[in-house]
XYZ file of C-alpha atoms in Angstrom:
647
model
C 92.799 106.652 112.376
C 95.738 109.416 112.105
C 96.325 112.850 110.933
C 98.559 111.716 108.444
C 96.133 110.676 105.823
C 94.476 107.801 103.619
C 95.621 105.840 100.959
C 92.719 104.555 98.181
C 93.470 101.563 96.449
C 92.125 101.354 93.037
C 91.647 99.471 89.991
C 89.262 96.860 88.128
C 88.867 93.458 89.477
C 91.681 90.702 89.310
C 95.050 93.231 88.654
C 95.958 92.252 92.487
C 94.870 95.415 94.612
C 94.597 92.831 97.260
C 97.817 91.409 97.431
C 99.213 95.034 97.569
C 96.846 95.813 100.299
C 97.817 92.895 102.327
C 101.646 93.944 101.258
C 101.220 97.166 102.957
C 99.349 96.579 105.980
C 100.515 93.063 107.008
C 97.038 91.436 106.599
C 96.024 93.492 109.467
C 92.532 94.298 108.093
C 89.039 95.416 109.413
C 85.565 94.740 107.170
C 82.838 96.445 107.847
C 79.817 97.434 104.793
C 79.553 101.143 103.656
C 77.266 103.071 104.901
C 73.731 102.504 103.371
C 75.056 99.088 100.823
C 76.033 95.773 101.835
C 79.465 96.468 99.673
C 82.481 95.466 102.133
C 85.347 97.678 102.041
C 88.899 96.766 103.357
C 90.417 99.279 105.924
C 94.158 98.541 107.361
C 97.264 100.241 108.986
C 100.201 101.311 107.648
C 103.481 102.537 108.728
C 105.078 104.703 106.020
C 108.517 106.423 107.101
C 107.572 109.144 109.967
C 103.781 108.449 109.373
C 100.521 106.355 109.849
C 98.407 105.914 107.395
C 94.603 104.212 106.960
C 94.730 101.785 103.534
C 91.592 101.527 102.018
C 90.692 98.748 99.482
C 88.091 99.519 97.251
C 85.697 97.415 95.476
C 86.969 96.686 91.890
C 85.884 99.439 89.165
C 86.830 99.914 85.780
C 85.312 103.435 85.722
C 84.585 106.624 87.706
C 81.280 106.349 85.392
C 79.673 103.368 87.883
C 77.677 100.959 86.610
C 77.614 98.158 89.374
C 76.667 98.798 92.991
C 80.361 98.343 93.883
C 81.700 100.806 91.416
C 79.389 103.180 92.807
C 80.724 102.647 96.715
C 84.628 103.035 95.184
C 83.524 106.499 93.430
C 81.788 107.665 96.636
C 84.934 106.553 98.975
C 87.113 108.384 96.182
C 84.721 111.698 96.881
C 84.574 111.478 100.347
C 87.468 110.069 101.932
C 90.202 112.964 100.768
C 93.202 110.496 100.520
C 96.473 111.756 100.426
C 97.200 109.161 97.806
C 95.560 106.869 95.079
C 97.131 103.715 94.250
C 96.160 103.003 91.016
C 96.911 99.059 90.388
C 96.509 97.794 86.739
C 98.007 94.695 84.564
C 101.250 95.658 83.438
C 100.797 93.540 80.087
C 97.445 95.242 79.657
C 98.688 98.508 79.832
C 97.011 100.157 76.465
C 93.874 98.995 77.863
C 93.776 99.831 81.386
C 95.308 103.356 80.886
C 91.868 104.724 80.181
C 90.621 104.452 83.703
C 94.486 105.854 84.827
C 93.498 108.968 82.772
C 90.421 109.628 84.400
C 91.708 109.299 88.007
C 94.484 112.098 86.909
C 90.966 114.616 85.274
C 89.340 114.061 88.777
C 92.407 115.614 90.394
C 92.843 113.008 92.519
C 96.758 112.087 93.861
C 97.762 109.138 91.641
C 100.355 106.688 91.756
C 100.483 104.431 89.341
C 101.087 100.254 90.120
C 101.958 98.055 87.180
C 101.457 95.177 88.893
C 101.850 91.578 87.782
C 104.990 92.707 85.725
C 106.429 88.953 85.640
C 103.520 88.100 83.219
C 104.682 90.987 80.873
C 108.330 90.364 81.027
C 107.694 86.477 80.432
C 105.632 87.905 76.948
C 108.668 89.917 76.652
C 106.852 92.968 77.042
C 109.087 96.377 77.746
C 107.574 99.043 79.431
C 109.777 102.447 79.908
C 108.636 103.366 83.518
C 110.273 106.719 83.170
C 108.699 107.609 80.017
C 105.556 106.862 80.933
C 105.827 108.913 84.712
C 106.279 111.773 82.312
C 103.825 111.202 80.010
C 101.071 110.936 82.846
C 102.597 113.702 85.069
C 102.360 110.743 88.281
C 104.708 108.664 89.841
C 104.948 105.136 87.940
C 105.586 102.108 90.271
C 106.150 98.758 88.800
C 105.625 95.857 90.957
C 104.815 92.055 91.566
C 102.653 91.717 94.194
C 102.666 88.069 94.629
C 106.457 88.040 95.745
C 106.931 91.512 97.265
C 108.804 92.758 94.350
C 108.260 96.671 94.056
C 106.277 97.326 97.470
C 109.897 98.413 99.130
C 109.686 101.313 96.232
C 106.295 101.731 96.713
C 106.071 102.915 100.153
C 109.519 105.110 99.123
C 107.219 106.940 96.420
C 104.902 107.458 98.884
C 106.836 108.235 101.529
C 108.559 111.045 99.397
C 104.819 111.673 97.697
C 104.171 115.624 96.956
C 100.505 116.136 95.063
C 101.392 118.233 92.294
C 98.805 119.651 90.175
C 97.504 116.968 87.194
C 98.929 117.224 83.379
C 95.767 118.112 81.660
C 94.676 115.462 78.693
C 92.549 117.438 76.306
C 89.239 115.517 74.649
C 87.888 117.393 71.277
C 87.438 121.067 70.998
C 83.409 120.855 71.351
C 83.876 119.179 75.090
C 86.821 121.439 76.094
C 85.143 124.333 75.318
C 81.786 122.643 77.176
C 83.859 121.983 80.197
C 85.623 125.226 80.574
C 82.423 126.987 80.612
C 80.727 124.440 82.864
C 83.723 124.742 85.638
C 84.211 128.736 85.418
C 80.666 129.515 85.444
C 78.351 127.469 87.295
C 79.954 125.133 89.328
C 80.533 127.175 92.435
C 80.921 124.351 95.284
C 83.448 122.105 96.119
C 82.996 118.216 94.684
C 86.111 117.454 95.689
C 86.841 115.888 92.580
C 87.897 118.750 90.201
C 85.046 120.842 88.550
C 86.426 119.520 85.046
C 85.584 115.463 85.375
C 82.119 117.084 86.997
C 81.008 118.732 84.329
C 82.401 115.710 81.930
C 79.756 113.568 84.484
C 77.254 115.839 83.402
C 77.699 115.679 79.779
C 77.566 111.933 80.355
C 74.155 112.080 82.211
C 75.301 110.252 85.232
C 72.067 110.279 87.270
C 73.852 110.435 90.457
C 76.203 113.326 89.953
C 73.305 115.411 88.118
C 71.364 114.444 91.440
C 74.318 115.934 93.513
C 74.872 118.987 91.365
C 70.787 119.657 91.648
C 71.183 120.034 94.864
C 74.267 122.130 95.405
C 73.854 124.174 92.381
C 70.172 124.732 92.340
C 69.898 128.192 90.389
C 72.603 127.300 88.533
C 71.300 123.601 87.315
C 68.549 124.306 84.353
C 71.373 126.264 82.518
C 74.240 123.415 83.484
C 71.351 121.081 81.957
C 70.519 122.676 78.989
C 74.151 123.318 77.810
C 75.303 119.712 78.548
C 71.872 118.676 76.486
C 73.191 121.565 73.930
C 76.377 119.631 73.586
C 75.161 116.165 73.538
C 73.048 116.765 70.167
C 76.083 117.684 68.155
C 77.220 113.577 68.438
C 75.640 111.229 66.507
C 76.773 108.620 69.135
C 76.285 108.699 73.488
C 78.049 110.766 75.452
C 80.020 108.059 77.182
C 80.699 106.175 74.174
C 82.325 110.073 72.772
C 84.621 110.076 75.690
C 85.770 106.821 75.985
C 86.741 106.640 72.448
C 88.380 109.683 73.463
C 90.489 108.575 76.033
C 91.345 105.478 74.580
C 93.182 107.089 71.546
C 94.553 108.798 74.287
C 95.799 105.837 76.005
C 96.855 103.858 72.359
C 98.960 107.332 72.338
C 100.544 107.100 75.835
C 101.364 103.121 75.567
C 103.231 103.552 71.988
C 105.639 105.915 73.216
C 106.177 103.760 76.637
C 105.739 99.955 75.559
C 107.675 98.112 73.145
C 105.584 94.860 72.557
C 107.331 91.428 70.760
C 106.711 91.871 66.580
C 105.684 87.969 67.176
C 103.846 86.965 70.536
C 106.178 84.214 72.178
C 104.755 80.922 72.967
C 104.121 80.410 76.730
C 102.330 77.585 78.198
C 100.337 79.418 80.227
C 98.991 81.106 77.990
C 97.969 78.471 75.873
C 96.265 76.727 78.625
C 94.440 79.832 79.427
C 93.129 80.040 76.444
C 92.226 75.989 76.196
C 90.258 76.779 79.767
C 87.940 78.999 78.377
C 87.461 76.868 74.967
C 83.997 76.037 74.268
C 84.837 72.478 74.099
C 88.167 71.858 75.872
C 87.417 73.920 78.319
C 84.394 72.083 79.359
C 86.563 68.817 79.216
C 89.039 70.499 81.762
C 86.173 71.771 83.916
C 84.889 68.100 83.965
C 88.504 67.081 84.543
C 88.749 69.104 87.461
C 84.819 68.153 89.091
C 85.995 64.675 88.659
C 89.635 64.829 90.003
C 89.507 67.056 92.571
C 85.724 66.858 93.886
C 84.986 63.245 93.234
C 87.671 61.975 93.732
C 89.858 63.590 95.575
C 87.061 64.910 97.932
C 84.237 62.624 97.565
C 85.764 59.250 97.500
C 89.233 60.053 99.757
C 87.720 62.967 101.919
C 84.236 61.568 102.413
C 85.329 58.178 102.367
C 88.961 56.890 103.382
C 89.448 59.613 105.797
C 85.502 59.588 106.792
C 85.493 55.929 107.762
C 89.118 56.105 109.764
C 87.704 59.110 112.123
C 84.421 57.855 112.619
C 85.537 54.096 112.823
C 89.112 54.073 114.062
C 89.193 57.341 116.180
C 85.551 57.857 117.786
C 84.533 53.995 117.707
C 87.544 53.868 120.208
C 86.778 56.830 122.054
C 83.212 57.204 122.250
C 82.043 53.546 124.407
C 84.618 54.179 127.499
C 83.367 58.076 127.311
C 79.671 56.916 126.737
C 80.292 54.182 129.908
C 81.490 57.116 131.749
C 78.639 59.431 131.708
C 76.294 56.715 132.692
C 78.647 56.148 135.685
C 78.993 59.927 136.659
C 75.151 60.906 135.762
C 72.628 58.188 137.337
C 69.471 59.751 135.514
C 68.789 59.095 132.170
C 67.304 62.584 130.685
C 70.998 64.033 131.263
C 72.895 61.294 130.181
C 70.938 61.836 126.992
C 72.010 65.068 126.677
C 75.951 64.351 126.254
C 75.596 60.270 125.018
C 73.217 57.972 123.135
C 71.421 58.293 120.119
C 71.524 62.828 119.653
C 73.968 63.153 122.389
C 76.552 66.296 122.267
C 79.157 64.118 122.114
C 77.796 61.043 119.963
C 75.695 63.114 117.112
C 76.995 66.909 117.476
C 80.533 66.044 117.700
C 80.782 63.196 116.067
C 78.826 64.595 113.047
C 80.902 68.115 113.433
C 85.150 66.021 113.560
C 84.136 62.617 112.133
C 81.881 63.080 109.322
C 82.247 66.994 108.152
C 85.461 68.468 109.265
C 87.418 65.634 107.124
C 85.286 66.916 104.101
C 85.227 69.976 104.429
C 89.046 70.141 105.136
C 89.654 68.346 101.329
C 87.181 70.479 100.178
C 88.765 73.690 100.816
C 91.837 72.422 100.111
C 91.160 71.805 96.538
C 88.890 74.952 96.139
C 91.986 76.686 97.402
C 94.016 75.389 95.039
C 92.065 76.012 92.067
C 90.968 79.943 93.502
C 95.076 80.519 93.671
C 95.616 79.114 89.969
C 93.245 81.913 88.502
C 91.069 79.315 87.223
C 87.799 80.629 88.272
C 87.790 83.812 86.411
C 88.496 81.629 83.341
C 85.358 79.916 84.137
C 82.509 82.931 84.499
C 83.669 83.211 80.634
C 83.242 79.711 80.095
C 80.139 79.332 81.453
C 78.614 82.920 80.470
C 77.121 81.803 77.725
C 75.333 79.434 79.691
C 74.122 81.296 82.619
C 72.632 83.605 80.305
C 69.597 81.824 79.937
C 68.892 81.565 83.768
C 69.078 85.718 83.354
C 72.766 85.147 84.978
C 76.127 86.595 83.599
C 79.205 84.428 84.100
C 80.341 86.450 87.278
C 77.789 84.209 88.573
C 79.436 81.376 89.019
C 81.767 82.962 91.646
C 79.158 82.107 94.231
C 77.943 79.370 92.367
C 81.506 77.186 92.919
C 81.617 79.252 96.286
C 78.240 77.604 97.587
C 79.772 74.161 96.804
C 81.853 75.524 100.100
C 79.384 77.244 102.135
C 76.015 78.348 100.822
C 75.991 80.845 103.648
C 78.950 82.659 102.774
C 78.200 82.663 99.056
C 75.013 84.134 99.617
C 76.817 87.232 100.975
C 79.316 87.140 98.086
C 76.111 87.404 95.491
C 76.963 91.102 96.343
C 79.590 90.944 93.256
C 76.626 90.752 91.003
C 75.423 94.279 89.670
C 71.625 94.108 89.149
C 68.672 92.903 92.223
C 67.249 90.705 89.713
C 70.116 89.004 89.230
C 71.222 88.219 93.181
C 67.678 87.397 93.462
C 68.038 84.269 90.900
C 71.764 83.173 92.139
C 69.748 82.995 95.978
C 67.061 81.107 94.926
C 69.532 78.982 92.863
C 71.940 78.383 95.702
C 69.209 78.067 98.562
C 67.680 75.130 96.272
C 70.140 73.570 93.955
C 73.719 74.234 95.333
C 75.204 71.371 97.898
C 77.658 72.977 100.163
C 80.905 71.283 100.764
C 80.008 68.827 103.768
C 76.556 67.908 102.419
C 78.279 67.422 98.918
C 81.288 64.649 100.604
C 78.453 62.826 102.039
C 75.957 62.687 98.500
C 79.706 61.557 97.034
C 80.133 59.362 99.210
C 76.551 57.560 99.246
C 76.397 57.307 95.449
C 80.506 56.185 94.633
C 79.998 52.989 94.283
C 77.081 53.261 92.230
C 77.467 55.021 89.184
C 73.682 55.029 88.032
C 72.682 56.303 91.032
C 75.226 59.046 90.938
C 74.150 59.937 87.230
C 70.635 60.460 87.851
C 71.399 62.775 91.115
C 73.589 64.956 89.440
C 70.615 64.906 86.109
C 67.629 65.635 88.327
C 69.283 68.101 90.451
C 71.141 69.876 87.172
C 67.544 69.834 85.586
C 66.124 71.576 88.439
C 68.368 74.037 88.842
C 68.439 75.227 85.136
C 64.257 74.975 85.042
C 64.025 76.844 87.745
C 66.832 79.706 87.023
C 65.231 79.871 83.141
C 61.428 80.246 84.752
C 63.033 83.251 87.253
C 64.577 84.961 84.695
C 61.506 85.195 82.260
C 58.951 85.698 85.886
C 61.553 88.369 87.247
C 61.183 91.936 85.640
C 64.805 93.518 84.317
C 67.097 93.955 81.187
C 69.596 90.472 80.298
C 73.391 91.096 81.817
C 75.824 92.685 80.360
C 79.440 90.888 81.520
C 83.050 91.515 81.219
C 85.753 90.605 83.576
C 89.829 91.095 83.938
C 90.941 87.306 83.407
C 94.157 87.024 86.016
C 97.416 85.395 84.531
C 96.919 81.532 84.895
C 99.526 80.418 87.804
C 101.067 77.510 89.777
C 99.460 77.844 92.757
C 101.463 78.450 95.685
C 101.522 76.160 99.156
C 101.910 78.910 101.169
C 99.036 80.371 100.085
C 97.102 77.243 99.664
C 97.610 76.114 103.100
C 96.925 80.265 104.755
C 93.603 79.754 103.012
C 92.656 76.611 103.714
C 93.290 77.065 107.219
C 91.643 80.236 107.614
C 88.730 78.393 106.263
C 88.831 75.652 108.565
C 89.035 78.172 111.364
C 86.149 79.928 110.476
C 84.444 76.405 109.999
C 85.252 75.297 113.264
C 84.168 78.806 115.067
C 81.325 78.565 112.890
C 79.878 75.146 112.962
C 80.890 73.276 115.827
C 78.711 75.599 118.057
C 75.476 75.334 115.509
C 76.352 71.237 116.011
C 76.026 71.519 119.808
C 73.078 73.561 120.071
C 71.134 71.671 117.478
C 71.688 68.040 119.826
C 70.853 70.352 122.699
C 67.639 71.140 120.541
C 67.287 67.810 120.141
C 67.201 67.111 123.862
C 64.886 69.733 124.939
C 62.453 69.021 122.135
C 62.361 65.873 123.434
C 61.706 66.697 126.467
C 58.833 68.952 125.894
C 57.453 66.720 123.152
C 57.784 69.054 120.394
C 60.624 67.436 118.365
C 58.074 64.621 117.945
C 55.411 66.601 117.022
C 57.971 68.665 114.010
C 58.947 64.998 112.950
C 55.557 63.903 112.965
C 54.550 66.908 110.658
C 57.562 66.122 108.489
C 56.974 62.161 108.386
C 53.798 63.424 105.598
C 55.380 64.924 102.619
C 58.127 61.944 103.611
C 56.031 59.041 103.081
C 54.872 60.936 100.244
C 57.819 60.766 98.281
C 58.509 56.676 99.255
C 60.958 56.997 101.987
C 60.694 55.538 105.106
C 58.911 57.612 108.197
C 62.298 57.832 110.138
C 63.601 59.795 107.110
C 61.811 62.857 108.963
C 64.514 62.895 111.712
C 67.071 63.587 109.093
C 65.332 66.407 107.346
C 63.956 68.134 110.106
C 67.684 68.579 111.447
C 68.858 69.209 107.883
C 66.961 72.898 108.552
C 69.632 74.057 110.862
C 72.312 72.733 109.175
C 72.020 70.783 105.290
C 75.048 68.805 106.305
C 73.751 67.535 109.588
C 70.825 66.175 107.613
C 73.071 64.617 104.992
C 75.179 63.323 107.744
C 71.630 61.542 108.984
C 71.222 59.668 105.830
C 74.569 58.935 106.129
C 73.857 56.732 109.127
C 70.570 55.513 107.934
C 72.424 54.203 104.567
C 75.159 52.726 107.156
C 72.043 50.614 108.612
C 70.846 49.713 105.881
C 67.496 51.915 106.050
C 66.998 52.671 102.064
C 67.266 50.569 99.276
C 68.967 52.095 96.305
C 66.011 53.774 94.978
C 64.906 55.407 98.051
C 68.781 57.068 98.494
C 68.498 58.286 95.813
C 65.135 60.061 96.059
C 66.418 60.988 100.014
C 69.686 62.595 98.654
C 67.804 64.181 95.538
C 65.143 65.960 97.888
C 67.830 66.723 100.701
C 70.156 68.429 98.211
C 66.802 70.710 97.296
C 65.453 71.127 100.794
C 65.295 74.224 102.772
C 68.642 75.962 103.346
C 69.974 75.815 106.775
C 69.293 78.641 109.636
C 72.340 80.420 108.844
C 71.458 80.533 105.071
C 68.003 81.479 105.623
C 69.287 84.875 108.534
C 71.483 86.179 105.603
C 69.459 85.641 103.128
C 66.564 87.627 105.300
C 69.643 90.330 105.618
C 70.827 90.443 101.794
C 67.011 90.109 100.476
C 64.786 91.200 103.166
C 62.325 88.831 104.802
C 59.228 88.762 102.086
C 62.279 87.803 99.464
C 63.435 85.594 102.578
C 59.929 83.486 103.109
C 59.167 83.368 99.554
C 62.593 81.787 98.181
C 62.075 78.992 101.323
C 58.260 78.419 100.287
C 59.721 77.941 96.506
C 62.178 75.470 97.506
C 60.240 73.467 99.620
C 57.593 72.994 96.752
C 60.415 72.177 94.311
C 62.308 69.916 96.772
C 59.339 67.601 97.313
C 57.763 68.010 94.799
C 60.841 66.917 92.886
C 61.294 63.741 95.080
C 57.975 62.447 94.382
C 58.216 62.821 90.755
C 61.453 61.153 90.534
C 60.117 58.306 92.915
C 57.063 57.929 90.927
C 59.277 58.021 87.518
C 61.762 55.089 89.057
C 58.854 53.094 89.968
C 56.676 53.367 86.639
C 59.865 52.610 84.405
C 60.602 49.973 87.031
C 64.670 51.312 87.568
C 65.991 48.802 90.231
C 69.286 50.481 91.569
């Protein structure tokens, strides 16, 4: 982008690498995936002084020894890109712990900076950090900053700005490896890495399949006797190679921090912290995490989103402007076929539009703006460890429930973000589990508002569709070859969330919502029409008015799911009407919404799953949860009518 250089941004998840990204390059970002993974990787602008620079924001890492698919893209950008400086961003009241990483950066020979970021948090613990001290004790230039408020960033582009690579302070492991590494880097590794030859041969020792790989090939001649004296050298521990160094490096860091840091003798009480720790509580934090599905997505969305602000748009606002516009295209278009097309019962206007503004924006717009509010609190990371425990029995770490609570938004999108996770097998489960079991924000506001006023109802959706979803994630984890998860995760300071950021991502949201769904809204009443026309809608609803009937619900029910396939809300927003006319007694909505909830993803969420899984993955995840979602509703039908449940 310019001769001036690049700038790699660093550092394990949650420490706030993106807030200083978006600090230095205004938000002005491109996405795109690296080459050959379906990682995304942030690339932006910045003006620095005299120069231009490209900011890159890597995936998070907490090692140049990857273990995740991500870590492994941030190591490769780190080898390849030749930045002129690496922003290393850690948790300033985690400093002992996050040095580690810090010291590896500076054995690679890579340009460091150093961000202690989130530096509030430590002062409020009344944590001291002597920035000076520790520049010298690295040998790199020490930045503290708070991201959130743009405290720091006006130094930070000074230090790079007045940035001179100087050659790294050397941090010496044990005799054995030094000695190892020294003849390793002066002997046998002839080509350029660059990364220096010393964290190469360190790789090596570590049996890091990828750099062993890379060395095989540039060093052929050279790589039996590489082999055999890292082998040589790894029989003379008792414990792995890995485990050697990062023990290592850690006294190291425990070294580095008491010299710097001055921590309180006694920890001083903070409410935050307190309620962090109460969040991830094995029983008060499930009590807040109901607390928070009730409050803010049953109430707040369900029954005020779905159903005050539901009924005024649809009512109020299109029941006024929908007859005079409806009286209007009969006027203007004589024939019938294309007055269909815009009015009547799957008109543009009348079902796509209506559906799109009256029934799902409103939803959608609550929904986001509580999902916002809770995702700028730090609440989320606090509940992967909650529920970790949990999701390891459907072969799931907690990092799963990122696109778990993200699906409750858009399935679609949190399909994509199943990236995060760092084994196959496990995006594999969290697709099937989200393509079956996982109601995205619109079809969710409906189901909530269907089943408010009747609380039976509402309990045996939410068991039945719970049961499902943890049957079916236990069976895929024992069916689905691969070793149990291993998770850990940086756990952001707990915050008051801020409006401004609240209402930038809500309304980013909506925007993409609106680009997004509107369109799929028109073209499916246009689909509508044309089926019509050619007779093959009735023929699709004729097929689907079998495994309907089958499960008790009334033939007309077909309509609803057959449109549900291009989008889930559309169909929910079916039932919705149906319900309105009173089409179902309380048994069959319940059966309807149980079996809709589980039915096939939409179009969208079937393409990327195609894209993230590949199409056998694609068709066989679909087949599953058709089986399961009607199979489901006439077991539950049959079960309500045997134990004769009147609701």
């Amino acid at each position: 982008m310019s001769e001036t250089g690049k700038i790699i941004i660093v550092g394990t998840p949650n420490v706030g690498k993106s807030v200083i990204f978006n600090a230095l390059t205004g938000r002005y970002a491109t996405v795109s995936n690296y080459p050959g993974t379906t990682v995304d990787v942030f690339r932006g602008p910045c003006k620095i002084g005299g120069g231009s620079y490209e900011i890159i924001d890597t995936p998070g890492m907490y090692s140049l020894v990857p273990v995740t698919e991500e870590e492994r893209v941030s190591r490769a950008i780190l080898m390849k890109e030749r930045a002129f400086a690496v922003i290393h961003v850690i948790d300033a009241k985690n400093l002992e712990r996050m040095l580690p990483f810090t010291l590896q950066l500076i054995e690679a020979g890579l340009p460091v900076i150093l961000v202690l970021n989130i530096m509030d948090e430590a002062e409020r613990l009344d944590i001291k950090i002597n920035i000076k001290q520790l520049s010298l004790e690295l040998g790199v230039p020490v930045i503290s900053t708070v991201g959130t408020i743009n405290r720091g960033i006006k130094e930070l582009k000074s230090a790079l700005e007045k940035y001179v690579f100087t050659p790294p302070k050397k941090f010496k492991l044990d005799a054995r490896i030094e000695k190892y590494v020294a003849d390793i880097a002066e002997t046998f590794l002839k080509k350029d890495y660059s990364v220096s030859k010393r964290i190469v041969g360190i790789w090596l020792f570590q049996e890091d399949r990828e750099i062993m790989d890379l060395v095989k090939k540039r060093e052929p001649a050279a790589f039996k006797k590489i082999e055999a004296a890292a082998a040589a050298l790894r029989v003379k521990y008792s414990k792995p190679a890995g485990y050697i160094t990062a023990m290592q490096r850690q006294d190291l860091a425990i070294k580095i921090a008491s010299k710097c840091e001055e921590s309180p003798k006694k920890t001083p009480f903070v409410f935050g912290e307190a309620l962090s720790r109460l969040t991830m509580h094995p029983f008060f934090g499930l009590v807040i995490l109901f607390a928070v599905l009730y409050f803010g997505l049953y109430k707040f969305v369900g029954e005020f989103g779905a159903g005050t602000a539901v009924n005024f748009i649809q009512d109020d606002v299109f029941g006024y402007i929908i007859p005079p516009f409806t009286a209007f295209v009969e006027r203007v278009l004589p024939w019938k076929v294309w007055q269909d097309l815009f009015v009547h019962d799957y008109g543009i206007i009348t079902l796509g539009v209506r559906y799109a503004f009256a029934i799902i924006l409103p939803i959608v717009s609550f929904f986001f703006l509580i999902f916002a509010i809770i995702e700028d609190s730090g609440y989320l990371p606090r509940l992967a460890m909650l529920i970790d425990r949990v999701f390891k029995i459907l072969g799931l770490s907690g990092r799963a429930v990122i696109p778990m609570v993200l699906g409750l938004g858009c399935d679609t999108m949190a399909t994509i973000v199943t990236r995060i996770l760092p084994s196959r097998r496990e995006r594999i489960i969290s697709t099937l589990l989200l393509a079956l079991a996982i109601p995205c924000s619109a079809q969710l506001g409906v189901i909530l508002a269907l089943l408010s006023k009747n609380t039976a109802a509402l309990l045996i959706w939410v068991g039945v569709v719970a049961l499902v979803f943890f049957v079916v994630g236990y069976l895929s984890s024992k069916l689905l070859p691969g070793e149990s998860p291993v998770f850990f995760m940086e756990v952001p300071p707990l915050r008051l969330p801020k409006l401004k950021n609240i209402i930038i991502k809500t309304y980013t949201r909506l925007e993409w919502y609106l680009k997004e769904v509107l369109p799929m809204f028109i073209l499916v009443s246009v689909f509508i029409w044309v089926g019509q026309l050619v007779g093959l809608f009735n023929v699709l609803i004729k097929l689907v008015a079998y495994p309907v009937r089958w499960i008790g619900l009334p033939e007309s029910t077909s309509f609803s799911f057959l449109i549900g396939f291009f989008r889930r809300d559309y169909g929910a927003a079916g039932l919705y009407d149906m319900h309105k006319q009173g089409l179902f007694n309380g048994n069959q909505l319940v059966v309807a919404l149980v079996t809709m909830t589980l039915f096939l993803p939409c179009v969208a969420q079937f393409m990327v799953m195609v894209k993230e899984r590949g199409w056998k993955a694609g068709l066989y995840i679909s087949l599953i949860v058709l089986v399961v979602a009607f199979g489901t509703g006439f077991l539950l039908n049959e079960a309500l009518n045997i134990l004769k449940v009147t609701l």
